[in-house]
Coordinates of C-alpha atoms in Angstrom, one line a residue:
M1 CA -208.1 47.2 -157.8
E2 CA -210.1 47.7 -160.8
Q3 CA -209.4 49.7 -163.3
T4 CA -209.8 51.5 -167.0
E5 CA -208.2 53.9 -168.8
S6 CA -208.3 55.2 -172.2
S7 CA -206.2 52.8 -174.7
W8 CA -203.0 53.8 -176.1
E9 CA -203.5 51.5 -179.2
R10 CA -206.9 52.8 -180.1
P11 CA -208.1 56.1 -179.2
G12 CA -211.5 56.2 -177.9
E13 CA -211.6 52.9 -176.5
Q14 CA -211.5 52.5 -173.2
E15 CA -209.5 48.6 -171.7
E16 CA -209.1 47.4 -168.3
D17 CA -205.8 48.0 -166.7
H18 CA -206.5 46.6 -163.3
T19 CA -203.6 47.4 -160.2
V20 CA -202.9 43.9 -158.2
L21 CA -201.5 45.1 -154.3
A22 CA -199.2 42.2 -153.0
T23 CA -197.2 42.1 -150.4
L24 CA -193.7 40.3 -149.6
I25 CA -193.9 37.0 -147.7
G26 CA -194.0 37.2 -144.1
E27 CA -195.3 40.9 -144.0
N28 CA -198.5 42.1 -143.4
T29 CA -200.3 44.9 -144.7
V30 CA -203.6 46.8 -143.6
I31 CA -205.6 48.3 -146.8
D32 CA -208.0 50.6 -145.1
E33 CA -210.4 53.3 -146.5
A34 CA -207.4 55.6 -146.2
F35 CA -205.3 53.9 -148.4
K36 CA -208.1 53.2 -150.7
A37 CA -208.6 56.7 -150.9
S38 CA -205.4 57.8 -152.0
M39 CA -204.8 55.1 -154.7
R40 CA -208.1 56.5 -156.2
E41 CA -207.1 60.0 -155.8
F42 CA -203.4 58.7 -157.4
V43 CA -204.9 56.6 -160.9
L44 CA -207.7 59.5 -161.2
H45 CA -205.2 62.1 -161.5
I46 CA -201.8 60.8 -163.0
F47 CA -202.5 61.1 -166.3
D48 CA -204.2 64.7 -165.9
H49 CA -201.8 66.3 -168.4
I50 CA -202.5 63.9 -171.2
P51 CA -205.5 65.8 -173.2
G52 CA -208.4 63.1 -173.5
K53 CA -207.2 60.8 -171.1
K54 CA -209.9 59.3 -169.0
T55 CA -209.3 56.7 -166.1
T56 CA -211.7 54.8 -163.7
V57 CA -211.4 53.1 -160.5
G58 CA -213.7 50.4 -159.4
D59 CA -213.6 48.0 -156.5
F60 CA -210.7 46.4 -154.4
L61 CA -211.2 43.0 -155.0
E62 CA -210.8 40.2 -151.8
K63 CA -207.7 38.2 -152.1
E64 CA -209.2 35.2 -153.0
A65 CA -211.5 37.2 -156.1
A66 CA -208.6 39.0 -157.0
I67 CA -206.6 35.6 -157.8
Q68 CA -209.7 33.9 -159.3
Y69 CA -209.4 36.6 -161.8
I70 CA -205.9 36.5 -162.6
N71 CA -206.2 32.6 -163.1
N72 CA -209.6 33.4 -165.6

């Protein structure tokens, strides 16, 4: 899941803080719209108690695109 948030080290700047979703080998997991909505809601509000902390959520990449991103 693509994600950016306010930098802890450089106030006023945004930095990438993507989330990698994984399962154990042999287990199947469905990442449906309900799950995505729940993750977005959580990530967007986890730091509500910290003044000035801003978070954005982008796309949920498919497995192949996520692996390519990690390898670059």
